[in-house]
PDB file of C-alpha atoms and ligand atoms in Angstrom:
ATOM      1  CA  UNK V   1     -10.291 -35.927 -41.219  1.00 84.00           C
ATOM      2  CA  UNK V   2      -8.930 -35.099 -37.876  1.00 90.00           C
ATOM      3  CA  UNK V   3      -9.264 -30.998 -36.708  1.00 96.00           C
ATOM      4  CA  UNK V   4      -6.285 -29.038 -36.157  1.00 96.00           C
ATOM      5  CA  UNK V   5      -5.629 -24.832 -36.855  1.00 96.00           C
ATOM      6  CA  UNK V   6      -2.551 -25.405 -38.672  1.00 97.00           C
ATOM      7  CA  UNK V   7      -1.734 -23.637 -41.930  1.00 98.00           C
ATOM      8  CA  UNK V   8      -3.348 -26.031 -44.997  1.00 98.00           C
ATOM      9  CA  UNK V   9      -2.519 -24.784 -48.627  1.00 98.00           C
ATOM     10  CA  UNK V  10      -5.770 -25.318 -51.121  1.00 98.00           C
ATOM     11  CA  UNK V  11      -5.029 -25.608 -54.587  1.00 99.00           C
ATOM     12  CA  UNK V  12      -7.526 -24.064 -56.969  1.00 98.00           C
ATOM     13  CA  UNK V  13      -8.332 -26.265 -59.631  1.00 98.00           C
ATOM     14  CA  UNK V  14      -9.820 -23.710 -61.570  1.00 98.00           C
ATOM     15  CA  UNK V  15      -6.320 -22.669 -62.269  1.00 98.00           C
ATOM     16  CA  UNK V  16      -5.229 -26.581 -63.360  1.00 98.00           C
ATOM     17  CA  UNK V  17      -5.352 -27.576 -66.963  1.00 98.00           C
ATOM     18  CA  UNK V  18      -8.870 -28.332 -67.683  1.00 98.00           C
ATOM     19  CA  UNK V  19      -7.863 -31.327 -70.091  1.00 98.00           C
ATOM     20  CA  UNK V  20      -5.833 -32.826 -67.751  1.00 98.00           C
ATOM     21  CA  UNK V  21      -7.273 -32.513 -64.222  1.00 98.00           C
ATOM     22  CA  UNK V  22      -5.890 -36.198 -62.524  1.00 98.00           C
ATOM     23  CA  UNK V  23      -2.362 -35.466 -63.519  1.00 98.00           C
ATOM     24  CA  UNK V  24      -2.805 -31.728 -62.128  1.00 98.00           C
ATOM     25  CA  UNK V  25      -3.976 -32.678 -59.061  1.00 98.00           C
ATOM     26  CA  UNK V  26      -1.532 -35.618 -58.384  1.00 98.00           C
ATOM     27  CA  UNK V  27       1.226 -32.943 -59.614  1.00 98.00           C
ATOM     28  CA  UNK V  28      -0.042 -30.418 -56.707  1.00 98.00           C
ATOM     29  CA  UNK V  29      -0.433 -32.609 -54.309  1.00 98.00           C
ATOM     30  CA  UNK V  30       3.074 -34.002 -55.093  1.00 98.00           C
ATOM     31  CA  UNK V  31       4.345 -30.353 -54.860  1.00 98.00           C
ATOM     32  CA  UNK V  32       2.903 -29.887 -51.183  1.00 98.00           C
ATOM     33  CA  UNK V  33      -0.777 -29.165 -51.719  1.00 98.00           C
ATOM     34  CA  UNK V  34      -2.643 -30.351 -48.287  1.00 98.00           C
ATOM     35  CA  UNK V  35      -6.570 -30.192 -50.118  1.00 98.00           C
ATOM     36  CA  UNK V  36      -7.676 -30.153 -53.460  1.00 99.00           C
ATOM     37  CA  UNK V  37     -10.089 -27.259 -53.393  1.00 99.00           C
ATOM     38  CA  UNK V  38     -12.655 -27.893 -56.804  1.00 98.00           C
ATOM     39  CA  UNK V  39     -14.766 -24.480 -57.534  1.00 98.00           C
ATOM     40  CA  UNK V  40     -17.884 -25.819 -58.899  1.00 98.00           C
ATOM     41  CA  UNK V  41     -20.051 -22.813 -60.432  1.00 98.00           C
ATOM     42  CA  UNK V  42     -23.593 -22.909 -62.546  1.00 98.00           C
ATOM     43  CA  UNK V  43     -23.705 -19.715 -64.296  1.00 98.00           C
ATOM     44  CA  UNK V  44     -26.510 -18.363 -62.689  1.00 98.00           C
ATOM     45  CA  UNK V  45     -25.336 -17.774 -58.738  1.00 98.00           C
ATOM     46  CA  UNK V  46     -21.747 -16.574 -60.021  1.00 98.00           C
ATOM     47  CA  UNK V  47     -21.370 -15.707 -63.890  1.00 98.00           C
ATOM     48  CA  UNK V  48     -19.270 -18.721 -64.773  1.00 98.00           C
ATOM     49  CA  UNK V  49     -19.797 -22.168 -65.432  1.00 98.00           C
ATOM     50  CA  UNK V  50     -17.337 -25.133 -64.365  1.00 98.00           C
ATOM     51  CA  UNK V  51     -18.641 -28.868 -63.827  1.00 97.00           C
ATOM     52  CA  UNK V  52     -20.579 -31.095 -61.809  1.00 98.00           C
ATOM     53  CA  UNK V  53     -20.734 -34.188 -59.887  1.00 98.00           C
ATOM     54  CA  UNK V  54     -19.571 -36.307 -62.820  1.00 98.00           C
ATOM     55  CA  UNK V  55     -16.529 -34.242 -63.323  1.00 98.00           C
ATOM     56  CA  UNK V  56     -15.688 -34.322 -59.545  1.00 98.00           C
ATOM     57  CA  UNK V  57     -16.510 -38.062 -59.121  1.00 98.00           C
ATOM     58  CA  UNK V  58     -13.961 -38.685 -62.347  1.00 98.00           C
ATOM     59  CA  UNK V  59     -11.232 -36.669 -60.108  1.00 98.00           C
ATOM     60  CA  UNK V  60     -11.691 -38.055 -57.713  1.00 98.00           C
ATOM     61  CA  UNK V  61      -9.749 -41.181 -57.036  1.00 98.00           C
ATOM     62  CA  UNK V  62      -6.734 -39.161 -58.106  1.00 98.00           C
ATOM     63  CA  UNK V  63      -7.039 -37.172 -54.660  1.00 98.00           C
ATOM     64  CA  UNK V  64      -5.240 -38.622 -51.868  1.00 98.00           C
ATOM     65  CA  UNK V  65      -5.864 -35.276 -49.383  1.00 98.00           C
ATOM     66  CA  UNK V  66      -8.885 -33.566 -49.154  1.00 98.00           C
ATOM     67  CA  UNK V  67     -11.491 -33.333 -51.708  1.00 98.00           C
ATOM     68  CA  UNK V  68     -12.964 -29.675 -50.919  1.00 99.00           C
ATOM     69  CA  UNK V  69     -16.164 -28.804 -52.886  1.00 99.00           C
ATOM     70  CA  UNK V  70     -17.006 -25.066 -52.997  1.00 99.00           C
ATOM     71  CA  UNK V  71     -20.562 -25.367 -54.571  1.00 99.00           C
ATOM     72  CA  UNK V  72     -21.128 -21.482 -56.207  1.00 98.00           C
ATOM     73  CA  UNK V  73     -24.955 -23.053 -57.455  1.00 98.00           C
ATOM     74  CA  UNK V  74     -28.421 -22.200 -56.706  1.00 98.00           C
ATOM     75  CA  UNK V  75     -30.567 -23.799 -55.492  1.00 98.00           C
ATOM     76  CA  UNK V  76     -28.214 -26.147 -53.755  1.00 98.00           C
ATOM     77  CA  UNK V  77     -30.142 -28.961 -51.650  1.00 98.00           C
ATOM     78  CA  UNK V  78     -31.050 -31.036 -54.905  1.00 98.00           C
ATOM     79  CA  UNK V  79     -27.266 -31.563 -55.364  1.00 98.00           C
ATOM     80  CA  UNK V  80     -26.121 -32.447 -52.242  1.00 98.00           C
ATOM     81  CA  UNK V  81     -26.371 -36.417 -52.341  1.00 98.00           C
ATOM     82  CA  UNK V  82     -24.460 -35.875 -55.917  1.00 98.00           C
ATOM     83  CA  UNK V  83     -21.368 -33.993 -54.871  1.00 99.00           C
ATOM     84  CA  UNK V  84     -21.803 -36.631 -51.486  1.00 99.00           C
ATOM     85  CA  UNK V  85     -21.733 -39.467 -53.764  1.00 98.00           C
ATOM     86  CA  UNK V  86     -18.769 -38.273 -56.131  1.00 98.00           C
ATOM     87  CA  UNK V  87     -16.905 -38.282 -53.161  1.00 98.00           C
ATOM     88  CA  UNK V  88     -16.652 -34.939 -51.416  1.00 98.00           C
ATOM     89  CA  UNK V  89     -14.923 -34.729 -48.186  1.00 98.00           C
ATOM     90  CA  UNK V  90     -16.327 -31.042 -47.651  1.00 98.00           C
ATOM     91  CA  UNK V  91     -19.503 -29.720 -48.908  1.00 99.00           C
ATOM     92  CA  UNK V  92     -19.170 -25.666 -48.708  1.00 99.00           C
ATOM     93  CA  UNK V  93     -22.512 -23.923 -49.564  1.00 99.00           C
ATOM     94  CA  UNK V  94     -22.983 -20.454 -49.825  1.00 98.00           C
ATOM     95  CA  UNK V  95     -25.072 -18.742 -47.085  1.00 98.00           C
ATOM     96  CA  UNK V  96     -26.401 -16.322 -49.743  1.00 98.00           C
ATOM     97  CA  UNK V  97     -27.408 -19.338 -52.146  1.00 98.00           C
ATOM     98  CA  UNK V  98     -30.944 -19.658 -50.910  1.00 96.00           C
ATOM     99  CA  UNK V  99     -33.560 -18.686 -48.249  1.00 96.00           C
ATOM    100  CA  UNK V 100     -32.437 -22.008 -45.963  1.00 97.00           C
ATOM    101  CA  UNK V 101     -28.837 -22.264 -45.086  1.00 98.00           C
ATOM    102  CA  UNK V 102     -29.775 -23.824 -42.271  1.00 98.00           C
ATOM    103  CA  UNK V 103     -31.261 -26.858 -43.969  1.00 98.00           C
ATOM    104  CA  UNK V 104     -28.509 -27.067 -46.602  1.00 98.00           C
ATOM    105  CA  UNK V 105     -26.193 -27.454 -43.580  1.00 98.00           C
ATOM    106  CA  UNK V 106     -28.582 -30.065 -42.016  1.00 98.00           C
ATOM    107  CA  UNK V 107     -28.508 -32.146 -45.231  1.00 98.00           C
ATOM    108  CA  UNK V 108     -24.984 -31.778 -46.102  1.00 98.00           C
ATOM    109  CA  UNK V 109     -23.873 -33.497 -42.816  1.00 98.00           C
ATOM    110  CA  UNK V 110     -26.730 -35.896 -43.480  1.00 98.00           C
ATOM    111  CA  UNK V 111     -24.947 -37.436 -46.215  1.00 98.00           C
ATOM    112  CA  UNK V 112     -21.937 -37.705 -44.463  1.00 98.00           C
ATOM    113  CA  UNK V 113     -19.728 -34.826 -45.092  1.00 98.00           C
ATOM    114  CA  UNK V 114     -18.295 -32.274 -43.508  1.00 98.00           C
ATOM    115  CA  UNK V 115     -20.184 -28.768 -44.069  1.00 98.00           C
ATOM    116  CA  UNK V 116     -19.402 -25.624 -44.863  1.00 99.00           C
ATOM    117  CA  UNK V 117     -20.783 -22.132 -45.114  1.00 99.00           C
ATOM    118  CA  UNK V 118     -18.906 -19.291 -47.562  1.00 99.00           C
ATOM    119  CA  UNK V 119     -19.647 -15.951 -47.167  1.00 98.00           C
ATOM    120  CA  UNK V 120     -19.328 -13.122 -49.937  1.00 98.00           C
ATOM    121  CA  UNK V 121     -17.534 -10.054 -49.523  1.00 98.00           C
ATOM    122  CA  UNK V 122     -20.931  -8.093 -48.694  1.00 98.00           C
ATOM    123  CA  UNK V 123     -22.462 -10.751 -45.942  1.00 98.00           C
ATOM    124  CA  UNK V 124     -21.599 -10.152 -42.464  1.00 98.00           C
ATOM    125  CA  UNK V 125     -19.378 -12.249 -40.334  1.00 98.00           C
ATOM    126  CA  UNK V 126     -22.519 -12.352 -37.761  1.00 98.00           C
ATOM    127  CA  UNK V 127     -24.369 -14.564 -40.440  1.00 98.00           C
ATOM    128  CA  UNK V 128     -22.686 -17.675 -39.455  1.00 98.00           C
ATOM    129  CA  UNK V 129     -23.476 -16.396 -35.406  1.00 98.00           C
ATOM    130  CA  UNK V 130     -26.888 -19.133 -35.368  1.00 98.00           C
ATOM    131  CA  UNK V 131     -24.868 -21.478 -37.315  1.00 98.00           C
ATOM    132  CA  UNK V 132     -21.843 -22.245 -35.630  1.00 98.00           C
ATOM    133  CA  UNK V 133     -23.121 -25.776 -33.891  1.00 97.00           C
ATOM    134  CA  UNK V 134     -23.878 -27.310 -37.536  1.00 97.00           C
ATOM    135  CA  UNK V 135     -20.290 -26.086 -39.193  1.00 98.00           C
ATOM    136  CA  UNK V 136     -16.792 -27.457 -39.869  1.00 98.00           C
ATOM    137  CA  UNK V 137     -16.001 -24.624 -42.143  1.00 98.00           C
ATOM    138  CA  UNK V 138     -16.373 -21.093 -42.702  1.00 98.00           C
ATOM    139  CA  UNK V 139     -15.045 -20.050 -46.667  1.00 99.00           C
ATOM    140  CA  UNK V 140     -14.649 -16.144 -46.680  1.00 98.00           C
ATOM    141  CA  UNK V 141     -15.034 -15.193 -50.025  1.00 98.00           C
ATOM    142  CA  UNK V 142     -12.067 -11.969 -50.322  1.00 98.00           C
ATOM    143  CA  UNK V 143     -12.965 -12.060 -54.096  1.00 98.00           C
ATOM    144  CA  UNK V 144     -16.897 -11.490 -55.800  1.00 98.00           C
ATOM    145  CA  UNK V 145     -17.039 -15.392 -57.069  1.00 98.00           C
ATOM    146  CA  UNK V 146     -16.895 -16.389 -60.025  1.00 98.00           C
ATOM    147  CA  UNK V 147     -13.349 -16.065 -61.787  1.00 98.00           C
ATOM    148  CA  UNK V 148      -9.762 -17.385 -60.521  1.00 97.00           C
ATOM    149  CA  UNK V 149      -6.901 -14.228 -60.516  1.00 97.00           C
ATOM    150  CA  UNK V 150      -9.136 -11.449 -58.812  1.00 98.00           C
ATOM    151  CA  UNK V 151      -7.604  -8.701 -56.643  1.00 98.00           C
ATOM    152  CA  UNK V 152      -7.980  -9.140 -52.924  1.00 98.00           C
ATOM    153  CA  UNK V 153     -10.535  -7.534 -50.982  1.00 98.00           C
ATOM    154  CA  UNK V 154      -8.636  -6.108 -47.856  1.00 98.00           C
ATOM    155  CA  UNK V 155     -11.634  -5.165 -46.230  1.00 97.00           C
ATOM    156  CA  UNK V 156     -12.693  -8.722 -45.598  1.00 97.00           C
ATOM    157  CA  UNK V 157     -10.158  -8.855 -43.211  1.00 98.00           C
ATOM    158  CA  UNK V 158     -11.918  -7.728 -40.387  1.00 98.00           C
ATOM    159  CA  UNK V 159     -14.716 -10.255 -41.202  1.00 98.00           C
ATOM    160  CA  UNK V 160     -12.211 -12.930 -40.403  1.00 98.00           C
ATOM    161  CA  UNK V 161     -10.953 -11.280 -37.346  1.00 98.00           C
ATOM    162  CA  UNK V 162     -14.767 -11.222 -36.312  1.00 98.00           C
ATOM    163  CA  UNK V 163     -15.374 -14.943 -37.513  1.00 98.00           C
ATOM    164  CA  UNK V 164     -12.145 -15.968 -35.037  1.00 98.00           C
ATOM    165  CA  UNK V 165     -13.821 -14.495 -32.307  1.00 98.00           C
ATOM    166  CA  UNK V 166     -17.480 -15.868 -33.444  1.00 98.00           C
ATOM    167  CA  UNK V 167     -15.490 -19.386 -33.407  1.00 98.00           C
ATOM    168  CA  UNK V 168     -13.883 -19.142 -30.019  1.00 97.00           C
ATOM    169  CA  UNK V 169     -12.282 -22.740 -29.599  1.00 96.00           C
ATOM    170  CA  UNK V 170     -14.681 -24.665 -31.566  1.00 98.00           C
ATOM    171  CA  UNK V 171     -12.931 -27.309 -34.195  1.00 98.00           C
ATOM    172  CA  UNK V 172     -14.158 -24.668 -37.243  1.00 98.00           C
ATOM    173  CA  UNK V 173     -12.015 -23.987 -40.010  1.00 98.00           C
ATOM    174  CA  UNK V 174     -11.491 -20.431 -41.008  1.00 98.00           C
ATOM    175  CA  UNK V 175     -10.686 -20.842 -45.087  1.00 98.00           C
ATOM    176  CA  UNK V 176      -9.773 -18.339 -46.923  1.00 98.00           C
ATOM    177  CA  UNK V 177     -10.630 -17.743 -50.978  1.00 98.00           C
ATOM    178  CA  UNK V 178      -9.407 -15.390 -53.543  1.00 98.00           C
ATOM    179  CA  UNK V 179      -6.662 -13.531 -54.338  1.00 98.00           C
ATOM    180  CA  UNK V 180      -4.476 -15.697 -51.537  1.00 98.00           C
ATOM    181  CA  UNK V 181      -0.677 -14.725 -52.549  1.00 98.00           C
ATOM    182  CA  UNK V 182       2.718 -14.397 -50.259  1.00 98.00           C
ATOM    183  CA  UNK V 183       1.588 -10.893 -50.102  1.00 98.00           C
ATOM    184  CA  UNK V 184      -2.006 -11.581 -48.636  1.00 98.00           C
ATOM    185  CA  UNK V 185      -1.251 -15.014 -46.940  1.00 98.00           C
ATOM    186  CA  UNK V 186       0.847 -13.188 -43.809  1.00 98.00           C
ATOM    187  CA  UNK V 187      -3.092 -10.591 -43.240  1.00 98.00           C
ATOM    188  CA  UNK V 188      -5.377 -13.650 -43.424  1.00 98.00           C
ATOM    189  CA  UNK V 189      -3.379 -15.972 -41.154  1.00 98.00           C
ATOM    190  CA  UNK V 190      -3.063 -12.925 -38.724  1.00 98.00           C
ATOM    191  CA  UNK V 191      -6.354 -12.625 -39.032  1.00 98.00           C
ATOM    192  CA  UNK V 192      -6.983 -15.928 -38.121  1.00 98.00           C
ATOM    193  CA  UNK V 193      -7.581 -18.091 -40.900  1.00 98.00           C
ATOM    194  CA  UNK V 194      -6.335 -21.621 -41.291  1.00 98.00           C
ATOM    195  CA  UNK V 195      -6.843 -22.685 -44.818  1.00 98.00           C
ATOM    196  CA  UNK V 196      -5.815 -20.726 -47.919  1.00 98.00           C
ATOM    197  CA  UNK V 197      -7.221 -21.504 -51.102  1.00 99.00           C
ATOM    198  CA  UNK V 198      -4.698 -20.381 -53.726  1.00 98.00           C
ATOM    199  CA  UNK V 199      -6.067 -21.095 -57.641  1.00 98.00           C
ATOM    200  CA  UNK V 200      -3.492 -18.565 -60.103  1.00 98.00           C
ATOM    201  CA  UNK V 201      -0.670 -18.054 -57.209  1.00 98.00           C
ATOM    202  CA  UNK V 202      -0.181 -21.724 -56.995  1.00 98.00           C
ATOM    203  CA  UNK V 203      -0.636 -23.100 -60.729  1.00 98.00           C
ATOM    204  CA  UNK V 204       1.452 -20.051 -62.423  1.00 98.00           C
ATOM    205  CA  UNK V 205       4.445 -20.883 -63.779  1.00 98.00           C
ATOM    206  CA  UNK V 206       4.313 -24.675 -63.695  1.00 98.00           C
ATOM    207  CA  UNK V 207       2.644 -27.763 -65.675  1.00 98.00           C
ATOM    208  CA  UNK V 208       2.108 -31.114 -65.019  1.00 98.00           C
ATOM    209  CA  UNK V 209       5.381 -31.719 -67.555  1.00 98.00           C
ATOM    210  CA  UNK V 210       7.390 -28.660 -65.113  1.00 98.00           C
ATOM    211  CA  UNK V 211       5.627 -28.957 -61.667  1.00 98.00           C
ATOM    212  CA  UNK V 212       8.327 -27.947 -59.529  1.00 98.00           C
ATOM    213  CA  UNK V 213       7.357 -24.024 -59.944  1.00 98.00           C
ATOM    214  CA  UNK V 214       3.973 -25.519 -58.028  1.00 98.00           C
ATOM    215  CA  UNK V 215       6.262 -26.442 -54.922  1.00 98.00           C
ATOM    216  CA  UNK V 216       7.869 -23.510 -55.197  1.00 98.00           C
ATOM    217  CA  UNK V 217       4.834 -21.529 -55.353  1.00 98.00           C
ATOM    218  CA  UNK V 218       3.102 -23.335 -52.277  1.00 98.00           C
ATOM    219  CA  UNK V 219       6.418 -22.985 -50.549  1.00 98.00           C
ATOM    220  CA  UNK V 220       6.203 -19.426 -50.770  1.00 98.00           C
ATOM    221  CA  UNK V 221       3.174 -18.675 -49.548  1.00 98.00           C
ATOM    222  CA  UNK V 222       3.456 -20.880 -46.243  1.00 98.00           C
ATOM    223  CA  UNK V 223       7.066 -18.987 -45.620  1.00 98.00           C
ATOM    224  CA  UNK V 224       4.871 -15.361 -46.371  1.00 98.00           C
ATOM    225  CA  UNK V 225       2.644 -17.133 -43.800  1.00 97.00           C
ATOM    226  CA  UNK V 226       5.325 -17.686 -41.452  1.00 92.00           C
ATOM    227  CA  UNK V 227       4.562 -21.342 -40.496  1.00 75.00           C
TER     228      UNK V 227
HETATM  229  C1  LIG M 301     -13.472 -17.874 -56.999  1.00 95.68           C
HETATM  230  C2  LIG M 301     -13.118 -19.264 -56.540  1.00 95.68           C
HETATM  231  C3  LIG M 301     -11.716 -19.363 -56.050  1.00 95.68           C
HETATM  232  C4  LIG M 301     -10.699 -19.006 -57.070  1.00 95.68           C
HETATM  233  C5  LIG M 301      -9.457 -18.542 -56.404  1.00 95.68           C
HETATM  234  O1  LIG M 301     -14.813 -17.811 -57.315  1.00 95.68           O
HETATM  235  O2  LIG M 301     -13.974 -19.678 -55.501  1.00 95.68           O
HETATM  236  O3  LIG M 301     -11.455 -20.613 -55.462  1.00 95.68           O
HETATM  237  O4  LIG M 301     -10.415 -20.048 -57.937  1.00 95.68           O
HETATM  238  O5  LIG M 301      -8.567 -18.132 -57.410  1.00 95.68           O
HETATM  239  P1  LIG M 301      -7.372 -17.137 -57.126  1.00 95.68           P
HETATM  240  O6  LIG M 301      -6.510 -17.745 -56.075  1.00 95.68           O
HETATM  241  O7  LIG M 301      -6.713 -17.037 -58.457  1.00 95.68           O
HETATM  242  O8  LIG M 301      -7.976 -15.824 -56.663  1.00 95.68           O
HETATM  243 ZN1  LIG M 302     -13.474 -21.516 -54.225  1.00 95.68          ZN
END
C-alpha cells in the first residue's frame, strides 16, 4: 500500500448479502469500490455480532484492493495474529477497547499490518495526540457502533478538523465511518478526511445479479465529494 490523501470509497460489508459475501465484494469492487471495509463486532464492545477471522480469511482472496478490518471486540490483543493471518491489510482497533491502545498498536504493526485507531463519537480527537508515531489510520466513528444505516453525527466534524491538524503532514489516513452519504461526504472531506466508509449508501438499490446501482451509488458520493 503506497500513502496518498486522495478520496478512497470503503464499502461496508455489513450492508452486502451475508450469504454471498465473494460475489458482493468482487461486484463492489467492480463498481468502483477502492477498499473493502469488513465491520467485525463481538456483541459485547458494540451490541451486535458479525464474524471472525475464519469468515474474513474465506473473503479474502476475493479482494483485490484493500482488505480493511474494523475490529469493534474487546479485549483485542488475543486476536490480532488471527485477523493478521486471514489476511488483513489494516488492523483498526478501537482506542476505547481496552486500558492499552498503545500496545494493541505495537502488536498490530508487529504482525505486519498497517494499524489503526477508531475513535467513538464521545472520545476526543486529542486521544490519538501520544499516538500519532505508531498510526496509519485514524477511523472516526460519526455513528455509536454497532449497526449499518445510522444517522450522522454532525458534531464529529470538528473532531476531524482537529485530527487534520493533530496529523499535520504525516502519511495518516483520516477515515471516516457511519452515516457517509452524498449529503455528508462534501462536510467530512472538508473536514479533512480521506477515506469514507459507506455500508447502506453504497449497497442500496443493487445486488450482485443488478450491481450497476453500486457504481452509481459510489459515483455519487465521490461527485458530492467533489473529487
Ligand atoms: C458501524 C460500522 C460501519 C457501518 C457503516 O458500526 O462500523 O462501518 O457499517 O454503515 P452505514 O454507512 O450504513 O452508516
Ligand atoms: Zn466500520
Amino acid at each position: 500500500m503506497t500513502f496518498d490523501r486522495t478520496l478512497k470509497i470503503a464499502p461496508s460489508i455489513l450492508s452486502a448479502d451475508f450469504a454471498d459475501f465473494g460475489a458482493e465484494i468482487r461486484a463492489i469492487e467492480a463498481q468502483g469500490a477502492d477498499w473493502i471495509h469488513v465491520d467485525v463486532m463481538d456483541g459485547h464492545f458494540v451490541p451486535n455480532l458479525t464474524f471472525g477471522p475464519a469468515m474474513c480469511a474465506a473473503i479474502r482472496p476475493h479482494i483485490k484492493t484493500v482488505m480493511d478490518v474494523h475490529l469493534m471486540i474487546a479485549p483485542v490483543d488475543p486476536y490480532i495474529d488471527a485477523f493478521a493471518s486471514a489476511g488483513a491489510d489494516i488492523i483498526t482497533a478501537h482506542a476505547e477497547a481496552g486500558p492499552h491502545i498503545h500496545r494493541t498498536l505495537q502488536a498490530i504493526r508487529g504482525a505486519g499490518c498497517k494499524a489503526g485507531v477508531a475513535l467513538n463519537p464521545g472520545t476526543p480527537a486529542e486521544t490519538v495526540a501520544p499516538l500519532l508515531d505508531m498510526i496509519d489510520l485514524v477511523c472516526v466513528m460519526t455513528v455509536n457502533p454497532g449497526f449499518g444505516g445510522q444517522k450522522f453525527i454532525h458534531t464529529c466534524l470538528d473532531k476531524v478538523r482537529a485530527l487534520r491538524a493533530l496529523i499535520g503532514d504525516r502519511e495518516i489516513h483520516i477515515e471516516i465511518d457511519g452515516g457517509v452519504d452524498p449529503s455528508t461526504a462534501p462536510l467530512v472531506i472538508d473536514a479533512g478526511a480521506d477515506v469514507l466508509v459507506a455500508g447502506s449508501a453504497v449497497f442500496r438499490g443493487g445486488s450482485v445479479a443488478d450491481p450497476a446501482p453500486y457504481g452509481a451509488n459510489i459515483r455519487a458520493i465521490r461527485a458530492a465529494a467533489g473529487t
